[in-house]
Coordinates of C-alpha atoms in Angstrom, one line a residue:
M345 CA 104.3 108.3 113.0
I346 CA 100.7 108.0 114.2
P347 CA 100.7 104.1 113.7
A348 CA 104.0 103.8 115.6
I349 CA 102.5 105.9 118.6
L350 CA 99.3 103.7 118.5
I351 CA 101.4 100.7 118.7
F352 CA 103.6 102.1 121.5
M353 CA 100.3 102.9 123.3
V354 CA 99.0 99.5 123.0
V355 CA 102.1 97.9 124.1
L356 CA 102.4 100.2 127.0
S357 CA 98.9 99.5 128.2
G358 CA 99.4 95.9 128.0
L359 CA 102.7 96.2 130.1
L360 CA 101.0 98.4 132.6
W361 CA 98.1 96.0 132.9
I362 CA 100.5 93.0 133.5
A363 CA 102.3 95.2 136.1
F364 CA 99.1 96.1 137.9
D365 CA 98.0 92.5 137.8
Q366 CA 101.2 91.1 139.4
V367 CA 101.1 93.9 142.0
T368 CA 97.6 93.3 142.8
R369 CA 98.2 89.5 143.0
H370 CA 101.1 90.1 145.2
I371 CA 99.0 92.2 147.6
Y372 CA 96.3 89.6 147.6
L373 CA 98.9 86.8 148.5
E374 CA 100.2 88.8 151.4
Q375 CA 96.6 89.4 152.6
A376 CA 95.9 85.7 152.3
Q377 CA 99.1 84.9 154.2
A378 CA 97.9 87.3 156.8
R379 CA 94.6 85.4 157.1
A380 CA 96.4 82.0 157.6
D381 CA 98.5 83.6 160.3
L382 CA 95.3 84.8 162.1
I383 CA 93.9 81.3 161.9
V384 CA 97.0 80.0 163.5
D385 CA 96.9 82.7 166.1
S386 CA 93.4 81.7 166.9
I387 CA 94.5 78.1 167.3
K388 CA 97.3 79.1 169.7
D389 CA 94.9 81.2 171.7
S390 CA 92.0 78.7 171.8
A391 CA 94.0 75.3 172.1
P392 CA 97.7 76.0 172.6
D393 CA 98.2 72.4 173.9
T394 CA 96.5 70.9 170.9
W395 CA 98.4 73.0 168.4
H396 CA 101.8 72.0 170.2
T397 CA 100.7 68.3 169.9
F398 CA 99.9 68.8 166.2
L399 CA 103.3 70.4 165.6
S400 CA 105.1 67.6 167.3
G401 CA 103.5 65.2 164.9
H402 CA 101.6 63.2 167.6
A403 CA 98.1 64.7 167.0
T404 CA 95.3 62.2 167.6
D405 CA 91.9 62.1 165.9
A406 CA 90.4 64.1 168.9
D407 CA 93.1 66.8 168.3
I408 CA 92.4 67.1 164.5
H409 CA 88.6 67.2 165.5
E410 CA 89.4 70.2 167.9
L411 CA 91.4 71.9 165.3
G412 CA 88.7 71.3 162.7
I413 CA 86.2 73.1 165.0
I414 CA 88.4 76.2 165.2
F415 CA 89.0 76.1 161.4
K416 CA 85.2 76.2 160.9
E417 CA 84.8 79.2 163.3
E418 CA 87.6 81.2 161.3
I419 CA 85.7 80.3 158.1
E420 CA 82.7 81.9 159.4
R421 CA 84.6 84.8 161.0
Q422 CA 86.7 85.7 157.9
K423 CA 83.9 84.8 155.6
L424 CA 85.8 82.4 153.5
L425 CA 84.3 80.4 150.7
S426 CA 86.2 77.3 151.6
L427 CA 89.3 76.3 153.7
K428 CA 91.6 73.3 153.6
A429 CA 94.7 72.4 155.8
Y430 CA 97.5 70.0 154.8
D431 CA 100.2 68.6 156.8
L432 CA 103.7 68.3 155.2
R433 CA 102.8 64.9 153.7
G434 CA 99.8 66.4 151.8
T435 CA 97.3 64.9 154.1
V436 CA 94.1 66.8 154.5
I437 CA 93.7 67.5 158.0
Y438 CA 90.7 69.8 157.6
D439 CA 88.2 70.3 154.8
T440 CA 84.9 72.0 154.7
N441 CA 83.8 68.7 153.0
P442 CA 84.4 66.2 156.1
A443 CA 84.5 63.3 153.5
L444 CA 87.9 64.6 152.4
I445 CA 89.7 64.7 155.7
G446 CA 92.4 62.2 155.8
T447 CA 92.8 61.9 152.2
I448 CA 96.2 62.6 150.4
E449 CA 96.3 65.7 148.1
T450 CA 98.9 65.1 145.2
S451 CA 98.5 68.3 143.1
Q452 CA 101.5 70.0 141.6
S453 CA 100.4 73.3 143.2
L454 CA 100.6 72.0 146.8
R455 CA 103.9 70.3 146.1
E456 CA 105.3 73.7 144.8
V457 CA 104.3 75.3 148.0
I458 CA 105.9 72.5 150.2
V459 CA 109.1 72.8 148.2
S460 CA 109.3 76.7 148.0
N461 CA 107.6 77.6 151.2
Q462 CA 106.0 80.5 149.1
P463 CA 102.4 81.3 148.8
V464 CA 100.8 80.8 145.2
L465 CA 97.5 81.8 143.7
F466 CA 95.3 80.1 140.9
R467 CA 92.2 81.0 139.3
K468 CA 89.5 78.1 139.3
T469 CA 86.0 77.2 140.0
A470 CA 85.0 76.4 143.4
R471 CA 82.9 73.5 144.6
D472 CA 79.7 75.6 144.3
G473 CA 80.4 76.7 140.8
T474 CA 81.5 80.1 141.5
L475 CA 84.7 81.4 140.1
A476 CA 87.3 81.9 142.8
Y477 CA 90.9 82.2 143.5
E478 CA 92.7 79.1 145.1
I479 CA 95.3 80.4 147.4
Y480 CA 98.0 78.1 149.1
A481 CA 99.3 80.0 152.3
P482 CA 102.2 78.1 154.1
H483 CA 102.7 78.7 157.8
L484 CA 106.2 78.8 159.2
D485 CA 107.3 78.4 162.7
E486 CA 109.6 80.8 164.5
N487 CA 112.5 78.9 163.2
G488 CA 111.4 79.1 159.6
N489 CA 110.2 75.6 159.2
L490 CA 107.1 74.7 157.2
R491 CA 104.5 73.3 159.6
I492 CA 100.9 73.5 158.0
I493 CA 99.6 74.7 154.5
F494 CA 96.3 76.3 154.1
E495 CA 94.2 76.4 151.1
L496 CA 91.8 79.4 150.8
Y497 CA 89.2 80.2 148.3
E498 CA 88.4 83.9 147.7
E499 CA 85.7 85.3 145.3
V500 CA 87.1 86.7 142.0
G501 CA 85.2 89.9 142.3
Y502 CA 87.2 91.1 145.2
L503 CA 90.5 90.9 143.3
D504 CA 89.2 91.9 140.0
T505 CA 87.5 94.9 141.5
L506 CA 90.8 95.9 143.3
L507 CA 92.6 95.5 139.9
L508 CA 90.1 97.5 138.1
E509 CA 90.2 100.3 140.5
T510 CA 93.8 100.7 140.5
A511 CA 94.8 99.6 137.0
V512 CA 92.1 101.0 134.8
P513 CA 92.5 104.7 135.9
A514 CA 96.3 104.5 135.6
I515 CA 96.1 103.1 132.1
V516 CA 92.9 104.9 130.7
V517 CA 93.9 108.4 131.9
P518 CA 97.4 108.4 130.1
L519 CA 95.7 106.7 127.2
V520 CA 93.1 109.3 126.7
L521 CA 95.8 112.0 127.0
Q522 CA 97.9 110.3 124.4
L523 CA 95.0 110.1 122.1
I524 CA 94.3 113.8 122.6
L525 CA 98.0 114.4 122.0
I526 CA 97.8 112.3 118.8
G527 CA 94.8 114.3 117.7
V528 CA 96.6 117.5 118.3
L529 CA 99.7 116.4 116.6
G530 CA 97.7 115.1 113.5
V531 CA 96.3 118.5 113.2
L532 CA 99.6 120.3 113.6
V533 CA 101.3 117.8 111.2
R534 CA 98.6 118.2 108.5
R535 CA 98.8 122.1 108.8
A536 CA 102.7 121.8 108.6
Q537 CA 102.4 119.4 105.7
R538 CA 100.1 121.7 103.7
D539 CA 102.5 124.5 104.5
I540 CA 105.5 122.4 103.3
D541 CA 103.4 121.5 100.2
Q542 CA 102.5 124.9 99.4
R543 CA 106.0 126.1 99.8
T544 CA 107.5 123.2 97.8
D545 CA 105.0 124.0 95.1
A546 CA 105.9 127.6 95.2
I547 CA 109.6 126.8 95.1
G548 CA 109.0 124.4 92.1
Q549 CA 107.0 127.0 90.2
L550 CA 109.7 129.6 91.0
S551 CA 112.3 127.1 89.9
Q552 CA 110.5 126.4 86.6
R553 CA 110.2 130.2 85.9
L554 CA 113.9 130.7 86.7
Q555 CA 114.9 128.0 84.4
T556 CA 113.2 129.9 81.5
F557 CA 115.6 132.8 82.2
V558 CA 118.8 130.7 82.2
S559 CA 120.3 128.1 79.7
A560 CA 120.3 124.3 80.3
S561 CA 124.0 124.5 80.6
A562 CA 123.8 126.9 83.4
M563 CA 121.3 124.7 85.2
S564 CA 123.3 121.6 84.9
A565 CA 126.5 123.5 86.1
A566 CA 124.7 124.8 89.1
R567 CA 123.4 121.3 90.1
N568 CA 126.7 119.6 89.5
A569 CA 128.6 122.2 91.5
G570 CA 126.7 120.9 94.7
N571 CA 127.7 123.0 97.8
L572 CA 130.7 124.7 96.0
D573 CA 130.5 128.5 95.8
N574 CA 132.5 128.8 92.8
I575 CA 131.3 126.9 89.5
P576 CA 134.4 125.7 87.7
S577 CA 135.0 126.9 84.3
R578 CA 136.0 124.5 81.5
K579 CA 137.5 124.9 78.0
I580 CA 135.3 123.2 75.4
E581 CA 134.8 123.2 71.6
C582 CA 131.4 123.8 70.3
T583 CA 129.5 125.2 67.3
L584 CA 128.0 128.7 68.1
F585 CA 125.0 129.9 66.6
H586 CA 124.4 133.7 66.5
S587 CA 121.3 135.3 65.0
D588 CA 120.3 139.0 64.9
V589 CA 117.2 140.8 63.5
R590 CA 118.0 143.0 60.5
D591 CA 117.2 146.6 60.7
F592 CA 115.6 146.1 64.1
T593 CA 116.5 149.6 65.3
S594 CA 114.3 151.3 62.8
Y595 CA 111.5 148.9 63.6
A596 CA 111.9 149.8 67.2
E597 CA 111.7 153.4 66.5
D598 CA 108.6 153.3 64.4
N599 CA 106.4 151.2 66.6
A600 CA 105.1 151.3 70.1
P601 CA 107.1 149.3 72.6
E602 CA 104.3 146.7 73.2
R603 CA 104.3 146.0 69.4
V604 CA 108.1 145.6 69.5
V605 CA 107.9 143.2 72.4
Y606 CA 105.3 141.2 70.7
F607 CA 107.3 140.9 67.6
L608 CA 110.5 139.9 69.6
N609 CA 108.4 137.3 71.4
D610 CA 107.2 135.8 68.0
I611 CA 110.6 135.7 66.4
M612 CA 112.4 134.4 69.6
T613 CA 109.8 131.7 70.0
I614 CA 110.4 130.5 66.5
Q615 CA 114.2 130.3 67.1
V616 CA 114.1 128.8 70.5
K617 CA 111.7 126.0 69.6
I618 CA 113.7 124.9 66.6
V619 CA 117.1 125.1 68.2
T620 CA 115.9 123.1 71.0
H621 CA 114.5 120.7 68.6
F622 CA 118.0 120.3 67.2
G623 CA 119.7 119.9 70.5
G624 CA 121.0 123.5 70.9
D625 CA 121.4 125.2 74.2
V626 CA 120.3 128.9 74.2
D627 CA 123.1 130.7 76.0
K628 CA 121.4 134.0 76.1
M629 CA 119.2 136.7 74.4
I630 CA 120.6 140.1 74.0
G631 CA 117.8 142.4 72.8
D632 CA 117.1 141.0 69.2
A633 CA 120.1 138.7 69.0
L634 CA 120.3 135.2 70.2
L635 CA 123.4 133.2 71.0
V636 CA 123.0 129.3 70.9
R637 CA 125.7 126.6 71.6
F638 CA 125.7 123.2 70.0
E639 CA 127.9 120.6 71.7
G640 CA 128.5 116.9 71.2
E641 CA 128.1 114.6 68.1
N642 CA 127.1 116.2 64.8
A643 CA 127.1 119.7 66.5
Q644 CA 128.0 121.4 63.2
K645 CA 125.3 119.7 61.2
R646 CA 122.6 120.2 63.9
A647 CA 123.5 124.0 64.0
I648 CA 123.3 124.6 60.3
D649 CA 120.1 122.4 60.0
A650 CA 118.6 124.6 62.9
A651 CA 119.6 127.8 61.0
K652 CA 118.1 126.6 57.8
A653 CA 114.8 125.5 59.5
I654 CA 114.6 129.0 61.3
L655 CA 115.1 131.0 58.3
D656 CA 112.4 129.0 56.5
A657 CA 110.0 129.4 59.4
A658 CA 110.7 133.1 59.7
K659 CA 110.0 133.5 55.9
R660 CA 106.7 131.5 56.2
A661 CA 105.6 133.7 59.2
S662 CA 105.8 136.8 57.0
L663 CA 107.3 138.8 60.1
A664 CA 108.0 142.5 59.9
R665 CA 111.7 141.9 60.0
G666 CA 113.8 139.0 58.8
L667 CA 117.0 137.4 60.5
G668 CA 120.6 137.0 59.6
I669 CA 122.6 134.1 61.2
G670 CA 126.2 133.3 61.7
I671 CA 127.8 130.0 62.7
F672 CA 131.3 129.3 63.8
T673 CA 132.9 126.3 65.3
G674 CA 135.9 126.7 67.8
Q675 CA 137.2 126.6 71.4
V676 CA 135.5 128.7 74.1
I677 CA 135.6 129.0 78.0
S678 CA 132.4 127.9 79.5
G679 CA 131.9 129.2 83.1
A680 CA 130.3 131.7 85.5
I681 CA 131.3 135.2 85.0
G682 CA 130.7 137.9 87.6
P683 CA 130.6 138.3 91.4
K684 CA 128.8 135.7 93.7
S685 CA 125.9 138.2 94.1
R686 CA 125.2 138.2 90.5
R687 CA 126.7 135.8 87.9
D688 CA 126.1 134.9 84.3
F689 CA 126.9 131.4 83.0
T690 CA 128.1 131.7 79.5
V691 CA 130.8 131.1 76.9
I692 CA 133.5 133.6 76.2
G693 CA 136.3 133.6 73.6
D694 CA 137.3 134.6 70.2
S695 CA 134.9 132.0 68.6
V696 CA 132.0 133.7 70.2
N697 CA 133.1 137.0 68.7
M698 CA 133.5 135.2 65.3
S699 CA 129.9 133.8 65.2
A700 CA 128.9 137.4 65.9
R701 CA 131.0 138.8 63.0
L702 CA 129.7 136.3 60.6
C703 CA 126.2 137.1 61.5
S704 CA 126.8 140.7 60.8
Q705 CA 127.9 139.7 57.3
A706 CA 124.6 137.8 56.8
Q707 CA 121.8 139.4 54.8
V708 CA 118.1 138.9 55.7
G709 CA 117.2 135.3 55.2
E710 CA 120.9 134.2 55.1
V711 CA 123.3 132.2 57.2
V712 CA 127.1 132.6 57.0
V713 CA 129.2 129.7 58.1
D714 CA 132.9 129.2 58.2
T715 CA 134.0 126.6 55.7
D716 CA 135.4 124.1 58.2
T717 CA 131.9 124.0 59.9
V718 CA 130.2 123.5 56.4
K719 CA 132.7 120.7 55.5
A720 CA 132.1 118.9 58.8
A721 CA 128.5 119.1 58.5
A722 CA 128.5 117.9 54.7
S723 CA 125.4 120.3 54.4
K724 CA 124.0 121.0 50.9
G725 CA 123.0 124.1 49.1
F726 CA 125.9 126.4 50.2
S727 CA 127.7 128.9 48.0
G728 CA 131.2 128.7 47.0
V729 CA 133.9 129.6 49.4
E730 CA 134.7 133.4 49.8
N731 CA 137.2 135.0 51.9
I732 CA 136.0 138.0 54.0
Q733 CA 137.8 140.1 56.3
V734 CA 136.2 140.4 59.8
K735 CA 137.1 142.5 62.8
G736 CA 139.6 141.1 65.3
R737 CA 141.3 138.8 62.6
A738 CA 144.5 139.9 60.7
Q739 CA 143.8 137.3 58.1
A740 CA 140.6 136.8 56.0
I741 CA 138.5 133.8 56.9
G742 CA 136.7 131.5 54.4
V743 CA 133.1 131.3 54.7
Q744 CA 130.0 130.1 52.8
R745 CA 126.5 131.2 52.6
W746 CA 123.2 129.8 52.3
H747 CA 120.0 131.8 51.5
V748 CA 116.3 130.7 52.2
S749 CA 115.4 131.6 48.7
A750 CA 117.7 128.8 47.4
L751 CA 115.9 126.3 49.7
D752 CA 116.2 122.8 48.4
K753 CA 112.9 121.1 49.1
S754 CA 114.6 117.8 48.9
D755 CA 116.7 118.6 51.9
S756 CA 115.1 116.4 54.5
S757 CA 117.1 117.9 57.4
V758 CA 115.5 121.3 56.7
E759 CA 112.0 119.8 56.2
G760 CA 112.4 118.0 59.5
G761 CA 113.2 121.3 61.3
G762 CA 110.1 123.0 60.2

């Protein structure tokens, strides 16, 4: 913004200077024309017959000499640097240098005045070496016919002084005011930018903190919703990972709240780090329980590998309580649940319940997985198929178990997760 304002100021100052220069030149041309008219008036008063003879085109050398005397008097009276007078043929009828009288002037400037009948002004060096303005001022009779052209010389200082006295204040004052305005705007903009940056940083930090409280799926759904108030729900198939701390209730009763929270942070940190490594999305934490969704390619294998790695890490960490994990693959509804004022983006459906039911069947250090998921993952080390009855299902479901004590050190997938 500031460079644009500066460029505008420079352009505006240049245009103002040109405008004042043109106005000043116009005023000076009018003044020169008035001087030429005064010379003619003096001739009319002093030698009307001679002037009439000159206009008729029958002037003699004596007439020209008489006019020259009047021209000389006007130079002294008006304090002109120099004066020339031309007839319509460009013949010099008077010059402060007598040797030039009678010569023919062929300059383009004079021809321009003869053709246009308009005064013109040029900047040039006078005979004495001073810088002056050369002004051609035509004189027209009462019928508008050109009769004589005067060439006057005026010192540059007068016109330049007039220009400076009028243009400089008109340009400098607004320029200074604009510079002050730019300075004030600069201060205000910097303050506003600092405030915006601080607010942006605060919002960014708040957004980062909020992201730690919600799942990646929730953040993605909120971004993709755009300006829509309602986040659309969708039916998807995913592998659900449900973990729970065994005998957590007794631990919570026997320990101070601070120690309980410290323990939960430790065990949740282990789980979240590993499931994230295997591409899982933490849907929610419910007390000591954790619900994770695995979607996309190899979701079953990644979920089982994450479970094995978590149970191995929990065993090596020698935590006060161990974990049991249930894994089930099926269809769920993924969407926002609740009113606009307070919503929860989660997955719901029978498959979510089934993962929780299988988790309840797992012992410490054990993962219980439905047989279809184990088959799809082609995972090693699982026990044989057993049919168990779970709440909410009329028929028994086939499951397989894997225990951390049976960890196969050759299983590269588990070692990668640790």
